Coordinates of C-alpha atoms in Angstrom, one line a residue:
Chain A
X84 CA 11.0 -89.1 -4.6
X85 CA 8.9 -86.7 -3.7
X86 CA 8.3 -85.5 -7.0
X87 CA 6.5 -88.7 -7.7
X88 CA 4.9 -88.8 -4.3
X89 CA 3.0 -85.6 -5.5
X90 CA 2.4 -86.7 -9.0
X91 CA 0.5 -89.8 -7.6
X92 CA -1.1 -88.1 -5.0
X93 CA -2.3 -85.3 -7.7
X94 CA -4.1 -87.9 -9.4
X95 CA -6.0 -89.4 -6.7
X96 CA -8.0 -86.2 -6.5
X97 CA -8.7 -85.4 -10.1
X98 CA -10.4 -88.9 -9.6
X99 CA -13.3 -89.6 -7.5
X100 CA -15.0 -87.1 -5.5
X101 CA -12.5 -84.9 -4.5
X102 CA -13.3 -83.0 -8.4
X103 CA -15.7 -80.4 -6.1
X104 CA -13.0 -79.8 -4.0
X105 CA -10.8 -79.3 -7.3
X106 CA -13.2 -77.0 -8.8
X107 CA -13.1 -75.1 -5.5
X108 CA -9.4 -75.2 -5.2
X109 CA -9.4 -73.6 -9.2
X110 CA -11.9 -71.0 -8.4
X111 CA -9.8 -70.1 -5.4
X112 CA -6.8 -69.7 -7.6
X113 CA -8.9 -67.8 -9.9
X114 CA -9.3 -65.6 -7.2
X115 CA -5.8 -64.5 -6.8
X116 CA -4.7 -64.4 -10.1
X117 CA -6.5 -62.7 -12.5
X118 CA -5.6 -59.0 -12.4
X119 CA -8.3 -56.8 -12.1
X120 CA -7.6 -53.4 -12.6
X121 CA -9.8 -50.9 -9.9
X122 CA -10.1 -53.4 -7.6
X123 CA -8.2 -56.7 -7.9
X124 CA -4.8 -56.6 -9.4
X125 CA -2.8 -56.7 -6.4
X126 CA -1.2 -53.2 -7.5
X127 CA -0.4 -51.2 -10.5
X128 CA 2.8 -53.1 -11.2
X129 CA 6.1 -51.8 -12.4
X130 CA 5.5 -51.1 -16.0
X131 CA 8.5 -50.3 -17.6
X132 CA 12.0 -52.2 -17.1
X133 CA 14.3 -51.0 -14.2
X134 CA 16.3 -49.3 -16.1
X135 CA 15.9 -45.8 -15.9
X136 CA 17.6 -45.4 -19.2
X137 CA 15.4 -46.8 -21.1
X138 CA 14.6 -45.2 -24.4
X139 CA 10.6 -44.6 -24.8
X140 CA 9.2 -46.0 -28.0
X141 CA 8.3 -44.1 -31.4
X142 CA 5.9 -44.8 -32.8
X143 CA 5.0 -44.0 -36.8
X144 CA 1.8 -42.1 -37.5
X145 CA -1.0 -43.5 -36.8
X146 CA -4.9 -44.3 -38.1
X147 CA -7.0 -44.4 -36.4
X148 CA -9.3 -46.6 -38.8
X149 CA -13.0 -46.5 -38.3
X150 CA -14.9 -47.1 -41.4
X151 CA -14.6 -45.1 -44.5
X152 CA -13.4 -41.6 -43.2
X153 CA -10.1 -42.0 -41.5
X154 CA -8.4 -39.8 -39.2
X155 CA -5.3 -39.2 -39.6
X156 CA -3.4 -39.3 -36.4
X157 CA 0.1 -38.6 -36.2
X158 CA 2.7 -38.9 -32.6
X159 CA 2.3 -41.2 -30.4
X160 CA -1.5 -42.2 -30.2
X161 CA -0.8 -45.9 -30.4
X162 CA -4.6 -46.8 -30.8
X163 CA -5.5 -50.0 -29.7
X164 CA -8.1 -52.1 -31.1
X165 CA -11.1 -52.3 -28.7
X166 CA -11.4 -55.9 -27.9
X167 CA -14.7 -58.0 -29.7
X168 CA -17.2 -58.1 -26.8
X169 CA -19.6 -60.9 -28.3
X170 CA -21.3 -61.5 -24.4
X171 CA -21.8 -58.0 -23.8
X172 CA -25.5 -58.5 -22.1
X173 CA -24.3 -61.2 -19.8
X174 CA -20.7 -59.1 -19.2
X175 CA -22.8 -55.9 -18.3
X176 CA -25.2 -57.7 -15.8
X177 CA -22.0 -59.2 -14.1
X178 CA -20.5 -55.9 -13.8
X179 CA -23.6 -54.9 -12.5
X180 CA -23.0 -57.5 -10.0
X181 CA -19.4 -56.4 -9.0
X182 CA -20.3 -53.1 -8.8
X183 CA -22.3 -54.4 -5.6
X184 CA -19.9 -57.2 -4.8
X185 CA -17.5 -54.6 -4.4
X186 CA -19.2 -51.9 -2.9
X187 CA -21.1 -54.1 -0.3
X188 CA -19.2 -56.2 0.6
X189 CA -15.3 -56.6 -0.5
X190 CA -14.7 -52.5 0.3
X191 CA -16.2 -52.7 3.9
X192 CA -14.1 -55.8 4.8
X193 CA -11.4 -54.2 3.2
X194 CA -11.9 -50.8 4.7
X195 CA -12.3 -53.0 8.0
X196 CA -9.4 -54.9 7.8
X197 CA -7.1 -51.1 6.8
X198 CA -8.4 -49.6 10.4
X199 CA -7.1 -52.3 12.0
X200 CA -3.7 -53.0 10.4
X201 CA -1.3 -49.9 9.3
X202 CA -0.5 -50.2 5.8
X203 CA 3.6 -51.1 6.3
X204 CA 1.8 -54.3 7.8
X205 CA -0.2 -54.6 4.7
X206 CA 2.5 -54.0 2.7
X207 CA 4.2 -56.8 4.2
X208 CA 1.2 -59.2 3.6
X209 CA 1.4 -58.1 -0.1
X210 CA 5.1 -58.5 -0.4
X211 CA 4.4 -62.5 1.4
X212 CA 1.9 -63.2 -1.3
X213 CA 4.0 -61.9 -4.2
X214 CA 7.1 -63.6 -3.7
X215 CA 5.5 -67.0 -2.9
X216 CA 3.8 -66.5 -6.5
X217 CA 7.4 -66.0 -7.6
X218 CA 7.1 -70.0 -9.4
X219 CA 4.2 -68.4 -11.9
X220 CA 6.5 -65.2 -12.9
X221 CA 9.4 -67.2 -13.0
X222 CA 7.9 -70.0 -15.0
X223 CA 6.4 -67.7 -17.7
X224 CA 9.6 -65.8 -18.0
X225 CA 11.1 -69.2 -19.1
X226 CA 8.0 -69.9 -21.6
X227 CA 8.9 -66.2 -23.0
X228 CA 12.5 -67.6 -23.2
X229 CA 13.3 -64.5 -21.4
X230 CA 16.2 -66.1 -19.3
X231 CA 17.4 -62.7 -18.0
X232 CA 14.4 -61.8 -15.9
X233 CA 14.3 -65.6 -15.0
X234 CA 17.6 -65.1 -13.0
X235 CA 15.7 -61.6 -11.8
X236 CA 13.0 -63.2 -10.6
X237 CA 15.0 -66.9 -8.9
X238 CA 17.4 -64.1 -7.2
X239 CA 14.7 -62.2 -6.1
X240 CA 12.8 -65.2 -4.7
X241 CA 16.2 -66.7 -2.7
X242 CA 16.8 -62.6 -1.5
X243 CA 13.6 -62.0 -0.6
X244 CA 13.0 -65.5 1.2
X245 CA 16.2 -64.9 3.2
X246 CA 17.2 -61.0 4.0
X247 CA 13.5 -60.4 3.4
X248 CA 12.4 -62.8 6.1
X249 CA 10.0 -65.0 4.2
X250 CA 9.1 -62.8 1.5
X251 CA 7.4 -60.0 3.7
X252 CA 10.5 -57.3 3.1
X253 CA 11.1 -56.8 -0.4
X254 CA 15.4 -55.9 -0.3
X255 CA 15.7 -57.3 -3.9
X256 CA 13.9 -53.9 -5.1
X257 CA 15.0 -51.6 -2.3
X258 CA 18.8 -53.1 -2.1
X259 CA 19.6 -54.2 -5.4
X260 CA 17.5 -52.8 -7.6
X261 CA 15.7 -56.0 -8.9
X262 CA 12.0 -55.7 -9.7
X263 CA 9.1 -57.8 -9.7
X264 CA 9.1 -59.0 -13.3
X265 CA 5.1 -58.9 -14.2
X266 CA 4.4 -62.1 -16.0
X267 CA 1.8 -64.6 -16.5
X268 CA 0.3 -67.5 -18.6
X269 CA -2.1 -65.1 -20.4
X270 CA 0.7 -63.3 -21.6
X271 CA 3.1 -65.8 -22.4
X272 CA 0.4 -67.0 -24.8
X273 CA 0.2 -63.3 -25.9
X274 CA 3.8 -63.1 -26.9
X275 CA 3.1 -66.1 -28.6
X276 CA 1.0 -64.2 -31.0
X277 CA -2.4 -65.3 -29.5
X278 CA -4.6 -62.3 -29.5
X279 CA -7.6 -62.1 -26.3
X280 CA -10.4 -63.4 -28.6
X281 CA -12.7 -61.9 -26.6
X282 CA -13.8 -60.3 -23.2
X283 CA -15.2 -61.9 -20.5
X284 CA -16.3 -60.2 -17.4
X285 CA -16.3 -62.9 -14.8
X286 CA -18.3 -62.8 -11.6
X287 CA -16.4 -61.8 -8.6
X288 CA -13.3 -62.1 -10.6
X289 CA -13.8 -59.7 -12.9
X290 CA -12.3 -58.2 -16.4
X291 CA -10.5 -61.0 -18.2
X292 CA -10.2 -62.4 -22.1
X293 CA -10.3 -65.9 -23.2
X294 CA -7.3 -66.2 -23.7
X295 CA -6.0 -64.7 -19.8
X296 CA -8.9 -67.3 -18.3
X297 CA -6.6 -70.1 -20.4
X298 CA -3.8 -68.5 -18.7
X299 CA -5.0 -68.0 -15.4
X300 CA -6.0 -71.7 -15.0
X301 CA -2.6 -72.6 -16.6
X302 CA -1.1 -70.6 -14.0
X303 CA -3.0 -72.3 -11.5
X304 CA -0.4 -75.1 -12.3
X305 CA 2.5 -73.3 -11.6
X306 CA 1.4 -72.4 -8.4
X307 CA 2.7 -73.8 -5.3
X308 CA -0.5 -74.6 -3.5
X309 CA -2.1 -76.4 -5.5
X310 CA 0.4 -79.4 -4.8
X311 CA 0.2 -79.0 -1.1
X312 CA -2.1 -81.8 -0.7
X313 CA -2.7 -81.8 2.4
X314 CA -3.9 -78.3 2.7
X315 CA -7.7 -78.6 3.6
X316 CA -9.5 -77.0 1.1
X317 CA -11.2 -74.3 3.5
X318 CA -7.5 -72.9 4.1
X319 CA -7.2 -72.6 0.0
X320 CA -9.6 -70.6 0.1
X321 CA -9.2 -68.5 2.7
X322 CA -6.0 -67.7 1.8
X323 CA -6.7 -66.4 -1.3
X324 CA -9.9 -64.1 -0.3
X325 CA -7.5 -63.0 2.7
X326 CA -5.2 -62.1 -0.1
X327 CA -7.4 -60.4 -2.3
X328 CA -8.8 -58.4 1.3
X329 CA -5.4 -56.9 1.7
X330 CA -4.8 -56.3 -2.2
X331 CA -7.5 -54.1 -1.9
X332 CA -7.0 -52.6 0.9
X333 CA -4.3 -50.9 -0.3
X334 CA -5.9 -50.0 -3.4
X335 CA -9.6 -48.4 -2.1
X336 CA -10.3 -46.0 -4.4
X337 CA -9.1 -46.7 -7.8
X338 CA -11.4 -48.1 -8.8
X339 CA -14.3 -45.3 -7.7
X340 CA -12.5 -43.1 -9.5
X341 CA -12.6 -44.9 -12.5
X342 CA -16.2 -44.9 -12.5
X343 CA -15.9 -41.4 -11.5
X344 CA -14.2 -40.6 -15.2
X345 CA -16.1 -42.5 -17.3
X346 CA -19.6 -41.9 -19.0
X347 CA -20.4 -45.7 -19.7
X348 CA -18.0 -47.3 -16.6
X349 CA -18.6 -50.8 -18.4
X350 CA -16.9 -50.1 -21.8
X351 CA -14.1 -47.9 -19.3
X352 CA -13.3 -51.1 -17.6
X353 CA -13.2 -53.2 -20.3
X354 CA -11.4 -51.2 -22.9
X355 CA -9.0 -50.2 -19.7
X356 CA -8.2 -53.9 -19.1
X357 CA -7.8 -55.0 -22.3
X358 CA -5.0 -51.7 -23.1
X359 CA -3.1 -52.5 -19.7
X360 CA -3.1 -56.2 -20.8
X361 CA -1.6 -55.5 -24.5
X362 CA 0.9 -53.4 -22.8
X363 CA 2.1 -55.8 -20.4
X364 CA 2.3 -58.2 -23.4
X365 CA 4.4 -55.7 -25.5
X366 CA 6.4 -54.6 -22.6
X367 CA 8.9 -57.7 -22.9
Chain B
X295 CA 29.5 -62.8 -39.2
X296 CA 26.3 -61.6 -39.1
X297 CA 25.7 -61.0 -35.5
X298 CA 29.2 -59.3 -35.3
X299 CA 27.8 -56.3 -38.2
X300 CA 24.8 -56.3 -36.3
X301 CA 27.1 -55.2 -33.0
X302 CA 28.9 -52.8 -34.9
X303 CA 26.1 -51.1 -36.6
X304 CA 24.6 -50.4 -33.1
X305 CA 28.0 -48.5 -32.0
X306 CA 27.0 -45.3 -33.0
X307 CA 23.7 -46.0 -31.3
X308 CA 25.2 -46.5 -28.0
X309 CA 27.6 -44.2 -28.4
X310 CA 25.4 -41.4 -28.9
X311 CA 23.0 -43.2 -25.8
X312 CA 25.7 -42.4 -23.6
X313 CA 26.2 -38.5 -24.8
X314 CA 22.2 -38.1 -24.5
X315 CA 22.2 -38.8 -21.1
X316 CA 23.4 -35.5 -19.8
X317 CA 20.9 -33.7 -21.6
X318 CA 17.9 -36.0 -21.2
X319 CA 16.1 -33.5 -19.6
X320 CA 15.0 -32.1 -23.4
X321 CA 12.2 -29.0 -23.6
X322 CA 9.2 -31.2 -23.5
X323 CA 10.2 -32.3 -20.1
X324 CA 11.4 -29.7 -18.8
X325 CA 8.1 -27.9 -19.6
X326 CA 6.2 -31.0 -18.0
X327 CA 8.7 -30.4 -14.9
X328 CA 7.2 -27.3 -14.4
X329 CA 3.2 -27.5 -14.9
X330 CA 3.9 -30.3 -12.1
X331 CA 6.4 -28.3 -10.3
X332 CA 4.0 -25.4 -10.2
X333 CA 1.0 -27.5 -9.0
X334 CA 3.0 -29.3 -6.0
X335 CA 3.8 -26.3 -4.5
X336 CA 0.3 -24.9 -4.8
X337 CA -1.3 -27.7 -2.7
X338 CA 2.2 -28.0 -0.2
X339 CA 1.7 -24.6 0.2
X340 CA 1.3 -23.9 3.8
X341 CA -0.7 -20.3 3.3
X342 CA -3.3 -22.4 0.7
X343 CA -4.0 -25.1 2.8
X344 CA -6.8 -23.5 4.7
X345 CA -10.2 -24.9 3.7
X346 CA -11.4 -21.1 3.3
X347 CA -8.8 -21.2 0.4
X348 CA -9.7 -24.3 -1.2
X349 CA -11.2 -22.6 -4.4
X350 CA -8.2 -20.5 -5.0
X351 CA -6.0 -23.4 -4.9
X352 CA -8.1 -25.2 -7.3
X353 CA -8.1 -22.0 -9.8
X354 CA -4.3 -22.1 -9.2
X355 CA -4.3 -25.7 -10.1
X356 CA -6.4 -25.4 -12.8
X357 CA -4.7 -22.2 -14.4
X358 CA -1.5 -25.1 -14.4
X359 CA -3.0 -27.4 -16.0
X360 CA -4.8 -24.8 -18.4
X361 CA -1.4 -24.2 -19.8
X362 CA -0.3 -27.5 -20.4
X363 CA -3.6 -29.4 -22.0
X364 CA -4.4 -29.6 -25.1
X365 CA -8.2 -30.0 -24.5
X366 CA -9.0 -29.2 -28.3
X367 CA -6.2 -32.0 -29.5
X368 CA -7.4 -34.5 -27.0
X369 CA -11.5 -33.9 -27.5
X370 CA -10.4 -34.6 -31.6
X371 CA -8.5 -37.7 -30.6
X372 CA -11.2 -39.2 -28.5
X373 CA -13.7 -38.2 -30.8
X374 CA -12.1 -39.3 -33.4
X375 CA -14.5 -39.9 -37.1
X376 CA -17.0 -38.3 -35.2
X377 CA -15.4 -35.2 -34.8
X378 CA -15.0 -34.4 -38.6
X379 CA -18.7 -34.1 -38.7
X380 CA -19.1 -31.5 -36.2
X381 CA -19.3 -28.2 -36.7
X382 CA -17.1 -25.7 -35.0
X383 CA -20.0 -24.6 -32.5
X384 CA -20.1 -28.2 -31.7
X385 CA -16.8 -28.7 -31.4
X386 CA -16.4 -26.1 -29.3
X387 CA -19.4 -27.0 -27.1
X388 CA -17.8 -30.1 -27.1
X389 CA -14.0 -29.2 -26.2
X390 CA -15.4 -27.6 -23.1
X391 CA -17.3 -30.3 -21.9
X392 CA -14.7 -32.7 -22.3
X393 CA -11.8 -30.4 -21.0
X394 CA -14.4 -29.5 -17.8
X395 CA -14.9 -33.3 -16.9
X396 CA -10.6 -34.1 -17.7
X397 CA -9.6 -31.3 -15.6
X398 CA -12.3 -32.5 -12.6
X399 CA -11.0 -36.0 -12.9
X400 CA -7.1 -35.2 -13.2
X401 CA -7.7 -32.3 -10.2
X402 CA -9.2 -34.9 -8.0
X403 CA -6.3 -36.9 -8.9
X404 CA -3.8 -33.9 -7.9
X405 CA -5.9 -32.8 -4.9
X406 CA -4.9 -36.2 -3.7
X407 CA -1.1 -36.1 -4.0
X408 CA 0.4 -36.9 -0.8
X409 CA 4.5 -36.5 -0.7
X410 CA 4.7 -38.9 -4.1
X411 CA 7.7 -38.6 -5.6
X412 CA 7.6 -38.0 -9.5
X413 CA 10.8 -38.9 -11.4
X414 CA 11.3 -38.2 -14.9
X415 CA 12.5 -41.1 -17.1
X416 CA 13.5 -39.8 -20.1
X417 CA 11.5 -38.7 -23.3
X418 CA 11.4 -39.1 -26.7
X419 CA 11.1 -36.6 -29.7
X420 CA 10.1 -37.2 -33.3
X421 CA 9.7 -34.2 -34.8
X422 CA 6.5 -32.3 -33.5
X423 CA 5.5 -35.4 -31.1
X424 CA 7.5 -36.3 -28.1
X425 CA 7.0 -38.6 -25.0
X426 CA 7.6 -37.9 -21.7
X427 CA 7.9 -40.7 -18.9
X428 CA 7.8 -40.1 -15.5
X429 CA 7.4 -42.6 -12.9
X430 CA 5.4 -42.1 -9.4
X431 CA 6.4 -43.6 -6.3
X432 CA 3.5 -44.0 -4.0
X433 CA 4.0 -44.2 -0.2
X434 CA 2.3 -47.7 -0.6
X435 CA 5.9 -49.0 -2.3
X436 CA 4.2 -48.9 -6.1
X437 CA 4.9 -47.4 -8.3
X438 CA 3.0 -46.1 -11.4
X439 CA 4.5 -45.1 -14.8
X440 CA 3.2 -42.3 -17.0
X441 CA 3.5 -41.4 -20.4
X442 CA 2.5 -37.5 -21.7
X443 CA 2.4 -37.4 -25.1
X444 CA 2.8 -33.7 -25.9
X445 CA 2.7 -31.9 -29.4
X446 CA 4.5 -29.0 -30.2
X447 CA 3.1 -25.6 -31.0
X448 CA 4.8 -22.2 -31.1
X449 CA 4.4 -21.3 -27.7
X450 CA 5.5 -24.6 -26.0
X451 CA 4.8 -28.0 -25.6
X452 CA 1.4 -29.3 -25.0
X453 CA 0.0 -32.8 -23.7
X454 CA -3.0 -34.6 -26.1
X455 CA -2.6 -37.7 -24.3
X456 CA -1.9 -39.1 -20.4
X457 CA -1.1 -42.6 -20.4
X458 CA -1.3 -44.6 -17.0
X459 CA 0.1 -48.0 -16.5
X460 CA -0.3 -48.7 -20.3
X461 CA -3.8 -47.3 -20.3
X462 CA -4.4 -44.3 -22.4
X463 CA -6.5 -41.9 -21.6
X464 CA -7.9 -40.9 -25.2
X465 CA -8.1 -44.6 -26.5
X466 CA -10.2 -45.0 -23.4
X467 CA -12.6 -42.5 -23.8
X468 CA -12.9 -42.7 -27.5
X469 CA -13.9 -46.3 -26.9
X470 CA -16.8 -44.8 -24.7
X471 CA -17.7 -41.9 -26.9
X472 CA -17.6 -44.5 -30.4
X473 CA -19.7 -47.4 -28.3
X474 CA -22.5 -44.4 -26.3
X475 CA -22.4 -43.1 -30.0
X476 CA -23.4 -46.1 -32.4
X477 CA -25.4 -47.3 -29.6
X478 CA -27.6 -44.1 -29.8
X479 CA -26.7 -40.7 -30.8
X480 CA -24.2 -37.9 -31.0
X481 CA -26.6 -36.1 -29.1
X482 CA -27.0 -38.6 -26.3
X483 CA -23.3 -38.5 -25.7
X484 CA -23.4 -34.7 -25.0
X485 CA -26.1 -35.0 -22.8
X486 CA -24.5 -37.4 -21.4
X487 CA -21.2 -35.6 -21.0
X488 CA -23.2 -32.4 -19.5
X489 CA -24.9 -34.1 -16.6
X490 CA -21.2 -36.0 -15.3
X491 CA -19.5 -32.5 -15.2
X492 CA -22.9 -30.7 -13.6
X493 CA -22.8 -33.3 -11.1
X494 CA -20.3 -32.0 -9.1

């Protein structure tokens, strides 16, 4: 009953004027849930699978194939092919932009916000956040077929929720050994065989593709919040840049010392995005 | 039928899974083991941790990670077609560039270390190449997996590639050096490359 309850109450505000609010609510999600390596993505995640056992990948020789003279390079190079960048002039003056988003603004409030709260606390808030996104991760794991991590994830989210006191512990990893299982919409349509198209460097949000902005507003779906109705719209919101706050607050840093390495921090970001973002596809 | 030859022909592969465990901890790791035993106990050491003796724990750091890099094998990586049409003066001129502004990014990465733990994961050989994972716990409850891809020479194993999270280091730079390089000039990336590492 409730199901339907939701189902016509969803459609009363795709209708009429509550679209602004929609929009809002979408770039709100947006917010949360694109990863943003150096200074959004909540936190390197777990890359490989738990098991410690796990045999690394060989890889055959490899070219790396750049126009007529071809090097040769054997081991385990893995090249990746640099993602098509077809808005480059409009993705450099937004990364322009949050270069100074960052630095002026989101790193002081963050820096801020770390003084006041020791990171255990912040740790906590992270932990909250993750496992009530535990309906995207779990979702996509379905979409991949990938039934095992499914259960991983649905018996992390009833562990956490309980022994973990609402999420804010995380026992499923530190008791049993069950880790966050990284997925997404923008990688379930990866596995799918649906390359990134191209980059897009979004304003405020930062690095994404195409095909990761489908995912991210497909994950917006899956996302609890956006059914809570009743959840004023300034609350949305707020919630999510409180998220992101604390996200980086526990990652100051990272991101200056990507710009730190790099001689052109632009094409750094980008190609580093688009590698971590192939590997997460390939991971599964 | 066919899924049960399928289990069978992996029965030597598990079989021989469970005998490599024990000695997991093959030459390539053990030699990574080292170079980042070696440079722990240089910046947990008590005697260095002076301020007056912060330049001879960077040498020491540095003389670590001198013996482990490949700067040469990862300045031809990230250069890739471009570094066929060098010549060796360039190359050189080049390799020490590259290697000064690696080793500054990578010690600033090191000087930071703060009680991490670093667990080795296993590795994989094939032939002259091998990969060595290691995770890192951070205090911060991440954790952050690494890959050294290391080549083989006659004195040891040596590392042409760090990969972080997925990210590899040479595939990033060569993306920079190929894009600074068709957008203007061999040159200009050298130029470039000089005034990052005099910066500091």
């Amino acid at each position: 009953m409730s199901i339907s309850c939701r189902k016509v109450s969803l459609g009363w505000r795709v209708s009429g004027f509550h679209i602004t609010w929609w929009i809002l609510v979408v770039s709100a999600l947006l917010f949360d849930a694109l990863p943003i390596p150096g200074y959004a993505e909540p936190r390197l995640p777990f890359s490989s699978k738990g098991d410690p056992n796990t045999i690394l990948r060989i890889d055959p020789p490899v070219r790396v194939a750049e126009g007529a003279q071809d090097v040769e390079v054997p081991g385990f190079a893995e090249p990746v092919k640099p993602i098509a960048d077809p808005l480059e002039p409009v993705n450099r003056l937004f990364f322009h932009i949050n270069d100074k988003f960052y630095f002026w603004l989101l790193k002081p409030v963050a820096s801020g916000y770390a003084a006041i709260f020791p990171q255990p606390v912040r740790v906590c808030v992270r932990n909250f956040f993750d496992n009530v996104a535990t309906p995207i991760r779990a979702a996509n794991c379905l979409l991949q077929l990938n039934l095992e991590d499914f259960g991983n994830e649905t018996a992390r989210f009833v562990v956490n929720s309980t022994v973990g006191l609402a999420g804010f512990f995380d026992p499923a990893k530190k008791r049993y050994n069950i880790k966050r299982q990284e997925e997404d919409f923008g990688q379930t349509l990866g596995s799918y065989g649906i390359g990134p198209a191209f980059y897009i460097n979004w304003p405020v949000f930062g690095p994404s593709s195409l095909r990761d902005t489908i995912g991210t507003v497909g994950d917006f779906f899956l996302t609890p919040r956006t059914y809570l109705v009743e959840f004023p719209i300034l609350v949305n919101v707020g919630l999510a840049t409180y998220e992101r706050v604390n996200n980086t607050s526990l990652m100051l840093g990272e991101y200056e010392d990507l710009k730190e390495a790099a001689l052109d921090p632009y094409v750094a970001l980008r190609d580093a995005y688009h590698q971590f973002r192939q590997e997460k596809i390939k991971e599964r | 039928m066919k899924s049960i030859s399928l289990w069978r022909s992996m029965v030597p592969f598990i079989v021989s899974f469970g005998v490599a465990i024990p000695v997991w901890a093959g030459e390539p790791t053990e030699q990574i083991k080292q170079t980042t035993d070696k440079m722990i106990s240089t910046i947990t050491d008590p005697t260095l941790k002076n301020a007056s003796k912060s330049e001879e724990r960077r040498k020491l750091i540095r003389a670590a990670a001198d013996e482990r890099f490949d700067w040469e094998e990862m300045a031809r990586r990230s250069l890739a077609r471009h570094w066929t049409k060098r010549t060796d003066a360039e190359k050189r001129e080049f390799t020490s560039l590259f290697s000064d502004l690696l080793e500054r990014t990578y010690m600033d990465k090191v000087e930071g270390y703060s009680g991490e733990k670093v667990l080795y994961e296993g590795e994989a050989v094939d032939g002259d190449y091998a990969v060595v994972g290691v995770k890192i716990l951070t205090a911060k409850d991440t954790e952050i997996s690494v890959e050294y891809r290391v080549r083989r020479k006659e004195n040891g194993w040596f590392i042409y590639d760090v990969s972080i999270e997925g990210v590899s280091l040479v595939n990033n730079y060569r993306t920079q050096f190929n894009s600074i390089i068709l957008r203007s000039s061999y040159r200009e990336l050298v130029k470039k490359l000089a005034a990052k590492v005099a910066k500091k």
